[in-house]
JSON list of C-alpha atoms in Angstrom, two decimals:
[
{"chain": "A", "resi": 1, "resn": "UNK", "atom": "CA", "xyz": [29.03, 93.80, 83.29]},
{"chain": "A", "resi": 2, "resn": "UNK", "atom": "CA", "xyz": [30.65, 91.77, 85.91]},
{"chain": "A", "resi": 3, "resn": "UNK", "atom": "CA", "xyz": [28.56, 89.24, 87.91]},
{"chain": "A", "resi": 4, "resn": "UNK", "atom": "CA", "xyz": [28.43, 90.18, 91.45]},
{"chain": "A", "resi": 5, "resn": "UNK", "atom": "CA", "xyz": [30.32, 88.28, 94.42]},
{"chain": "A", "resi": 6, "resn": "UNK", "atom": "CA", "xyz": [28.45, 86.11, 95.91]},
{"chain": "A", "resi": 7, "resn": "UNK", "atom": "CA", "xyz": [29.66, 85.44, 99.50]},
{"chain": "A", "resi": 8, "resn": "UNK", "atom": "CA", "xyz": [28.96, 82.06, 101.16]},
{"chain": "A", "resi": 9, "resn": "UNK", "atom": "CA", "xyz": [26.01, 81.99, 103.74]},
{"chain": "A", "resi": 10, "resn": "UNK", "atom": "CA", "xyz": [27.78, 80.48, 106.81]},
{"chain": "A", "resi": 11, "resn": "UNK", "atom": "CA", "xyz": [27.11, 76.87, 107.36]},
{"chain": "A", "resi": 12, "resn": "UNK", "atom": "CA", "xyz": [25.28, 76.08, 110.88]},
{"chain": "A", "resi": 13, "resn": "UNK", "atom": "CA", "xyz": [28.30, 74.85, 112.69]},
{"chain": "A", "resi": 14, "resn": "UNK", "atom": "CA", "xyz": [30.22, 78.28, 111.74]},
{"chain": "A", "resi": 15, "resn": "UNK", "atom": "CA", "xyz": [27.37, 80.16, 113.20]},
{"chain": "A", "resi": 16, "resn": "UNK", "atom": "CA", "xyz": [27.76, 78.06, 116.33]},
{"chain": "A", "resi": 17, "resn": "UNK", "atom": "CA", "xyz": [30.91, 78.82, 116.81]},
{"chain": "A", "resi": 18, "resn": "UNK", "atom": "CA", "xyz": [30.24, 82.44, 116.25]},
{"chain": "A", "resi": 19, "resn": "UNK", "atom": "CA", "xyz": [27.82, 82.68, 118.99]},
{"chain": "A", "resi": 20, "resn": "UNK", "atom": "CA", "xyz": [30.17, 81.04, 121.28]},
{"chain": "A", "resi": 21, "resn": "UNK", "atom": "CA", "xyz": [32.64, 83.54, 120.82]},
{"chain": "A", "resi": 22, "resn": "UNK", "atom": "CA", "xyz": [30.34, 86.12, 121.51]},
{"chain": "A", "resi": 23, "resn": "UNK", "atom": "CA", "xyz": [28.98, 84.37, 124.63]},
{"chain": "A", "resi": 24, "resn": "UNK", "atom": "CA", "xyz": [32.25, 84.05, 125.77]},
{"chain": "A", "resi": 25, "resn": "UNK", "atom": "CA", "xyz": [33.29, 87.55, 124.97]},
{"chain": "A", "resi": 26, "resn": "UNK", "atom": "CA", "xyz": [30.35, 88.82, 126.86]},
{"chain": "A", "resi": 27, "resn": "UNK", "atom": "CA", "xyz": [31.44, 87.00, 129.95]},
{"chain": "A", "resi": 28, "resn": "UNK", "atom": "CA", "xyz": [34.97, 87.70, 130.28]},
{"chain": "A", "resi": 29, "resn": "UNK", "atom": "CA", "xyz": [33.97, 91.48, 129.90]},
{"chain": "A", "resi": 30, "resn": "UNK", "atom": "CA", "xyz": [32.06, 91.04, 132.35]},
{"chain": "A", "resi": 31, "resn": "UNK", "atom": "CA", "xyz": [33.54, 89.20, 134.88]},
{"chain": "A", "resi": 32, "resn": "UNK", "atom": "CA", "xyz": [36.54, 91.75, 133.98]},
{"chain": "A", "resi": 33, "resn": "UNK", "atom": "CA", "xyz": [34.53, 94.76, 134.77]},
{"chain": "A", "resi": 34, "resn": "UNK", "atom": "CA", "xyz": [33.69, 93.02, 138.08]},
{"chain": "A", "resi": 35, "resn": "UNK", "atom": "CA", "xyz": [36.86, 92.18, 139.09]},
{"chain": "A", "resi": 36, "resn": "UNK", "atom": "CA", "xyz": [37.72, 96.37, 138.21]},
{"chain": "A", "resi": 37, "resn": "UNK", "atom": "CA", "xyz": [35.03, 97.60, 140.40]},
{"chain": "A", "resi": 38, "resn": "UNK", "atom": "CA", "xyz": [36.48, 95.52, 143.16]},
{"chain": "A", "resi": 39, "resn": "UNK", "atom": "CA", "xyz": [39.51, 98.14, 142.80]},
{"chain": "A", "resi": 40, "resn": "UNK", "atom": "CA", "xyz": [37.55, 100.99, 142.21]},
{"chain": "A", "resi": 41, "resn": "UNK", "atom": "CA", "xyz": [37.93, 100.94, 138.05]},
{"chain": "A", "resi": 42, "resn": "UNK", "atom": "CA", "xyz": [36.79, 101.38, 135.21]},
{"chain": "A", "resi": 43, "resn": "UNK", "atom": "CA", "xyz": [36.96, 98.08, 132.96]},
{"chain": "A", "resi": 44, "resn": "UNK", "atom": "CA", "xyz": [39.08, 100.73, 130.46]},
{"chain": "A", "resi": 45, "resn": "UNK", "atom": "CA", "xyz": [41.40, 101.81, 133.48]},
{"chain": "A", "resi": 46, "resn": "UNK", "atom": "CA", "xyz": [42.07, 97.48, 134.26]},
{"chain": "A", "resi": 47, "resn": "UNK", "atom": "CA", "xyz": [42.60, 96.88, 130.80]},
{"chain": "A", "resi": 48, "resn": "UNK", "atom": "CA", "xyz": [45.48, 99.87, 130.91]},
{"chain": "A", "resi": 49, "resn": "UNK", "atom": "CA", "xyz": [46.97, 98.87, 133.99]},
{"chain": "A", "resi": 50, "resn": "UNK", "atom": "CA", "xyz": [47.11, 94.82, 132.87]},
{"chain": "A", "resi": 51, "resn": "UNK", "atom": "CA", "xyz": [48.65, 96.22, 129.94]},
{"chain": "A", "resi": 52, "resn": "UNK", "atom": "CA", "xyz": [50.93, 98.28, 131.67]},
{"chain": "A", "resi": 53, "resn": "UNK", "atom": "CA", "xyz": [51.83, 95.49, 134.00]},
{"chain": "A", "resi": 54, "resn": "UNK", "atom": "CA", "xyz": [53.65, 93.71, 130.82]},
{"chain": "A", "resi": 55, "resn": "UNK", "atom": "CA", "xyz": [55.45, 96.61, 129.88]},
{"chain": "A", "resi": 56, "resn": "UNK", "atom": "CA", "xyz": [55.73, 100.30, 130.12]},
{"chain": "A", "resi": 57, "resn": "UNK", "atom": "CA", "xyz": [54.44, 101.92, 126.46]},
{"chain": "A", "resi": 58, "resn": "UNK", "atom": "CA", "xyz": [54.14, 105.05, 124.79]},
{"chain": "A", "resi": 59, "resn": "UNK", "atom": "CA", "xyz": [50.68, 106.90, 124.86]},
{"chain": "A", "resi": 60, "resn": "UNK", "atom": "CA", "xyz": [50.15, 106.03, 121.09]},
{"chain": "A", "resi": 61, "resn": "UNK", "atom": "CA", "xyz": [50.93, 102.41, 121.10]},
{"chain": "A", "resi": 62, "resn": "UNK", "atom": "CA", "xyz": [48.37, 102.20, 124.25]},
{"chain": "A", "resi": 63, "resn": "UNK", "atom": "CA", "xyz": [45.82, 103.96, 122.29]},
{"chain": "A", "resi": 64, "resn": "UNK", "atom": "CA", "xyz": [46.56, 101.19, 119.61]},
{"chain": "A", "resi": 65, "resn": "UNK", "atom": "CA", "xyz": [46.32, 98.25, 121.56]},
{"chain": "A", "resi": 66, "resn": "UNK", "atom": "CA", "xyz": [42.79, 99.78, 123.18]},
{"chain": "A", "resi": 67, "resn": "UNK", "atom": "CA", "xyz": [41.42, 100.90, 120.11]},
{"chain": "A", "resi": 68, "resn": "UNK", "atom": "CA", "xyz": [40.78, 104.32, 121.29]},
{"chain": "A", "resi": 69, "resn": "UNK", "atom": "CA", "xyz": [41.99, 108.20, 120.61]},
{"chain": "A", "resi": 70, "resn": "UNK", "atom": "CA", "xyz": [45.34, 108.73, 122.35]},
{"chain": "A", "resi": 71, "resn": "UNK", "atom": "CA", "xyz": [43.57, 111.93, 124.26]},
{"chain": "A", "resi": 72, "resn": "UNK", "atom": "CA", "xyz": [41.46, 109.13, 126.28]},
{"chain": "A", "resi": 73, "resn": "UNK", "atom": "CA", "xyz": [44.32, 107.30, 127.12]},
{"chain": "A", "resi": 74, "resn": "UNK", "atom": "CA", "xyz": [46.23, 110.31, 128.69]},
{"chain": "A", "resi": 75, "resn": "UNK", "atom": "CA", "xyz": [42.72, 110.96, 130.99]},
{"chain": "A", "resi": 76, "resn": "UNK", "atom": "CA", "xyz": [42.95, 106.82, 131.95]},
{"chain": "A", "resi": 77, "resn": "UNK", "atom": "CA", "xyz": [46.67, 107.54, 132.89]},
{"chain": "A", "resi": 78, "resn": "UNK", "atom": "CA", "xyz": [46.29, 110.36, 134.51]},
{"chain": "A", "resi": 79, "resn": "UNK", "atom": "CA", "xyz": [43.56, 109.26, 136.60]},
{"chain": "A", "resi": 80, "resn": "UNK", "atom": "CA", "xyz": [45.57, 105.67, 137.48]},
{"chain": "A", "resi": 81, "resn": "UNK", "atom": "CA", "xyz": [48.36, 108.08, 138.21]},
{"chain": "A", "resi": 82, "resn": "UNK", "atom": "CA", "xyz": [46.58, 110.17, 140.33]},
{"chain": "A", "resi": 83, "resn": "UNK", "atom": "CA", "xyz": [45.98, 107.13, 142.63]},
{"chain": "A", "resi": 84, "resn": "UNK", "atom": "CA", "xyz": [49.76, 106.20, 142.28]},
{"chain": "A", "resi": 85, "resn": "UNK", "atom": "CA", "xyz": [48.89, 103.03, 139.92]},
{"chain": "A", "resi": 86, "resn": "UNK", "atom": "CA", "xyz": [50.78, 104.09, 137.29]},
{"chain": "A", "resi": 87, "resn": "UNK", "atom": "CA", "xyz": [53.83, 107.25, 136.48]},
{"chain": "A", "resi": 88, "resn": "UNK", "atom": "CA", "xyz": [55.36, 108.74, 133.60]},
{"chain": "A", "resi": 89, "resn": "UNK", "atom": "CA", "xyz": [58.77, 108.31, 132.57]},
{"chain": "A", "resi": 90, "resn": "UNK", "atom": "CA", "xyz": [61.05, 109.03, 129.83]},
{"chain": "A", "resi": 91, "resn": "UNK", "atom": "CA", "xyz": [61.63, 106.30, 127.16]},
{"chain": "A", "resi": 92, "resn": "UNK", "atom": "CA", "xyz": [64.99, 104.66, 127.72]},
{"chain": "A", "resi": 93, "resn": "UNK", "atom": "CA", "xyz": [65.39, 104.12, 123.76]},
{"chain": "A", "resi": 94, "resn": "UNK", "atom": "CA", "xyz": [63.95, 107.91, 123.10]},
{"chain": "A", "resi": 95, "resn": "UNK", "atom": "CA", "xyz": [64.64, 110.54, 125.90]},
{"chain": "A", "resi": 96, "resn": "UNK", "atom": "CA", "xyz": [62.33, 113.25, 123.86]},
{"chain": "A", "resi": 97, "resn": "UNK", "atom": "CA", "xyz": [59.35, 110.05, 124.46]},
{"chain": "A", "resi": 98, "resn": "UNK", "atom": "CA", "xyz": [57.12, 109.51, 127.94]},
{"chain": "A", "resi": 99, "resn": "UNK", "atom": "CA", "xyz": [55.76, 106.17, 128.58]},
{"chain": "A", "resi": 100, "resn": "UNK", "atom": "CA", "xyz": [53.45, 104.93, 131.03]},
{"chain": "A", "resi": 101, "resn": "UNK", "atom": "CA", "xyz": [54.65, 102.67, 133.80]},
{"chain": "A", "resi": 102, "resn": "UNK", "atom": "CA", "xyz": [53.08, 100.58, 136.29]},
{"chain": "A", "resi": 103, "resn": "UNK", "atom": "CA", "xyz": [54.32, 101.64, 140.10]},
{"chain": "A", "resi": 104, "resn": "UNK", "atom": "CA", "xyz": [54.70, 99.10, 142.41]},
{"chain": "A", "resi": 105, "resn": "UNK", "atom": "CA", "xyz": [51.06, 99.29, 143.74]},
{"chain": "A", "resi": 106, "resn": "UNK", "atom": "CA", "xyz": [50.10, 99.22, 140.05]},
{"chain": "A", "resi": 107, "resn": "UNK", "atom": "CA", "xyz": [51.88, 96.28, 139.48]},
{"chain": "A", "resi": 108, "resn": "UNK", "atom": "CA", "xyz": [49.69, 94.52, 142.73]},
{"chain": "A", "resi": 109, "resn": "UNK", "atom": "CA", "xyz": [46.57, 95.75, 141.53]},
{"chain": "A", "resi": 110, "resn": "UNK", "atom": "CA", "xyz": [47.02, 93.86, 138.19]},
{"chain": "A", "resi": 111, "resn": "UNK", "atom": "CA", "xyz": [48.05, 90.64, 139.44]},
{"chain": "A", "resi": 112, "resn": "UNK", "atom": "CA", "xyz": [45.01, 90.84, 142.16]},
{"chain": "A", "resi": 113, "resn": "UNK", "atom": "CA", "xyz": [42.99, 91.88, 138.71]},
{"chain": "A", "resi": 114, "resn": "UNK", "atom": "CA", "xyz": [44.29, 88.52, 137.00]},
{"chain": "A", "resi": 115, "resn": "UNK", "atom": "CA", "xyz": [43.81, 86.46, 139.84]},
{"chain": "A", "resi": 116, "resn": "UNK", "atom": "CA", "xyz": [39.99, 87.70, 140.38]},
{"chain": "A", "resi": 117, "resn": "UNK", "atom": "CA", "xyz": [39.00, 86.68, 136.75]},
{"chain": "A", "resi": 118, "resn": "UNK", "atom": "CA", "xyz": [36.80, 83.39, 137.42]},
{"chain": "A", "resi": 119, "resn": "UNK", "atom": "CA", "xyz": [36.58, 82.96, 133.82]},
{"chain": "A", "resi": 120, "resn": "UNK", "atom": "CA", "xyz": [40.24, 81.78, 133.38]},
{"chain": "A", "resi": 121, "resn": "UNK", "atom": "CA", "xyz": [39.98, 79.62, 136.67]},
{"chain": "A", "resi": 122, "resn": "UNK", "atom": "CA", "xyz": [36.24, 78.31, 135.71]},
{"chain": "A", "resi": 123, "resn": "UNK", "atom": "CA", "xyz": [35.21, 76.90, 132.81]},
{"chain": "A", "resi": 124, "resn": "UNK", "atom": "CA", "xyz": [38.77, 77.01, 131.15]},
{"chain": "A", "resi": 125, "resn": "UNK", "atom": "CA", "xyz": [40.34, 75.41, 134.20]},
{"chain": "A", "resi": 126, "resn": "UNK", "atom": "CA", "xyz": [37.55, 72.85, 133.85]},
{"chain": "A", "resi": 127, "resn": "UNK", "atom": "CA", "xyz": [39.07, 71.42, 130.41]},
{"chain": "A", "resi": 128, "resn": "UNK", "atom": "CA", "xyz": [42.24, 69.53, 130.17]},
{"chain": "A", "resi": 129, "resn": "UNK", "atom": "CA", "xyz": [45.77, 70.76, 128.99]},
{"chain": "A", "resi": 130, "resn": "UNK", "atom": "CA", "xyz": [45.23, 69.48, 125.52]},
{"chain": "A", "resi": 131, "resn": "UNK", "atom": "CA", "xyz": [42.13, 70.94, 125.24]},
{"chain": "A", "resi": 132, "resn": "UNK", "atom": "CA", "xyz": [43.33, 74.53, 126.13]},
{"chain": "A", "resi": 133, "resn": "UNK", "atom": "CA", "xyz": [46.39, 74.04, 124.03]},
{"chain": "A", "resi": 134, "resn": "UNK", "atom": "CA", "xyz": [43.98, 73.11, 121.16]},
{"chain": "A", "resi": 135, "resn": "UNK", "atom": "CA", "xyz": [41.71, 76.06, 122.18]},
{"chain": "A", "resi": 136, "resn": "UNK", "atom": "CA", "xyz": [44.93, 78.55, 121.84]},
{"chain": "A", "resi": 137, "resn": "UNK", "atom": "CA", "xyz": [45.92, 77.01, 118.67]},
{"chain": "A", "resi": 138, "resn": "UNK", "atom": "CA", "xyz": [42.71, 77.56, 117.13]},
{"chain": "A", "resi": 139, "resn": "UNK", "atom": "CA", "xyz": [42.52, 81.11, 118.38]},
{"chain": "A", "resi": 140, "resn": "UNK", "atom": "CA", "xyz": [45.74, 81.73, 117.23]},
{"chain": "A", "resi": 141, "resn": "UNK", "atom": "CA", "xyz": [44.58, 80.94, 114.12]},
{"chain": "A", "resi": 142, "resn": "UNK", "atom": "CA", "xyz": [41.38, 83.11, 113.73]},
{"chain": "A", "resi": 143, "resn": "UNK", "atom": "CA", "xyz": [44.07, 86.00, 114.64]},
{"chain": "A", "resi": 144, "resn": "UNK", "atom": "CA", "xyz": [46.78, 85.86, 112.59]},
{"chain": "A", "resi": 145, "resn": "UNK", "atom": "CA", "xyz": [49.27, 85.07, 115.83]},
{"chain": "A", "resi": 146, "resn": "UNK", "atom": "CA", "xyz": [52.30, 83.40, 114.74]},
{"chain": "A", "resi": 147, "resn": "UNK", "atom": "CA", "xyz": [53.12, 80.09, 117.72]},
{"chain": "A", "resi": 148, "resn": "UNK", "atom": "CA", "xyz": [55.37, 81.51, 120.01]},
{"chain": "A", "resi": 149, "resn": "UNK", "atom": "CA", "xyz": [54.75, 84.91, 119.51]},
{"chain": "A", "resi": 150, "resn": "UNK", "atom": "CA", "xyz": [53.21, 87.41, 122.46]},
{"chain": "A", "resi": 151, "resn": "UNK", "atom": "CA", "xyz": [49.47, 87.84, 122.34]}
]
C-alpha cells in the first residue's frame, strides 16, 4: 500500500502573502463595484463593458473570461445594450458569429470606469516604477503569463 502524499504546511511568510492577496482582492472588488454604481452597474455589467472596451468577443469567450454560463452573459449584454453601452455585430472572421461591441458611449463609460478605480491611483501609485514592475513580474508568475503577453 502506497504511503500517502503528504503536502507541505505553508511556511508563515507564504501565508502572509496569501492574505495580502486576498486583502487586496477584496478591495479592488470593491472599489470596482463602487466605481459601477457611479454608472448605474452592476460590478458584472463593468467587468463586461471593460472587457468589451479591449475588444469586441463572442458570447462564449466572454462567458470564459467571466467565469460564468454564456446564458448570463447574453442578459449582461442585453441589458448594457439596452442602455446603448454595448451592440451586436457579426464577426468579421465568421459572418454566421455575433460578438459584442462596445458603442461609443460604451467605450466612455469604461475609461470613466478605469479612471474612478482609486486602487490603481492609491496605494499602487504610491510605490515606485521598479516596485510595480517587480509586483507585475511576480504576478505574472503566480499566473502562468508569459512577459509580453496580454493579461
Amino acid at each position: 500500500m502506497a504511503a500517502p502524499h503528504q503536502t507541505r504546511r505553508p511556511d508563515p511568510l507564504t501565508l502572509e502573502v496569501v492574505q495580502l492577496i486576498g486583502e487586496a482582492v477584496a478591495r479592488f472588488h470593491a472599489d470596482y463595484e463602487e466605481a459601477a454604481a457611479e454608472h448605474a452597474l452592476t460590478g458584472a455589467q463593468a467587468r463586461l463593458l471593460s472587457l468589451l472596451s479591449l475588444e469586441p468577443l463572442p458570447m462564449r469567450r466572454l462567458a470564459r473570461k467571466l467565469r460564468c454560463e454564456p446564458s448570463n452573459v447574453t442578459g449582461i449584454v442585453d441589458r448594457l445594450a439596452a442602455r446603448g453601452l454595448v451592440e451586436r455585430r457579426s464577426d468579421p472572421g465568421d459572418r454566421r458569429v455575433k460578438v459584442a461591441a462596445v458603442t461609443a458611449e460604451g467605450a466612455r463609460v469604461a475609461r470613466s470606469l478605469r479612471g474612478a478605480l482609486r486602487f490603481a491611483r492609491e496605494p499602487l501609485a504610491g510605490l515606485s516604477e521598479e516596485q510595480r514592475g517587480a509586483l507585475r513580474d511576480a504576478l505574472r508568475l503566480m499566473v502562468g503569463v508569459e512577459e509580453g503577453a496580454e493579461g
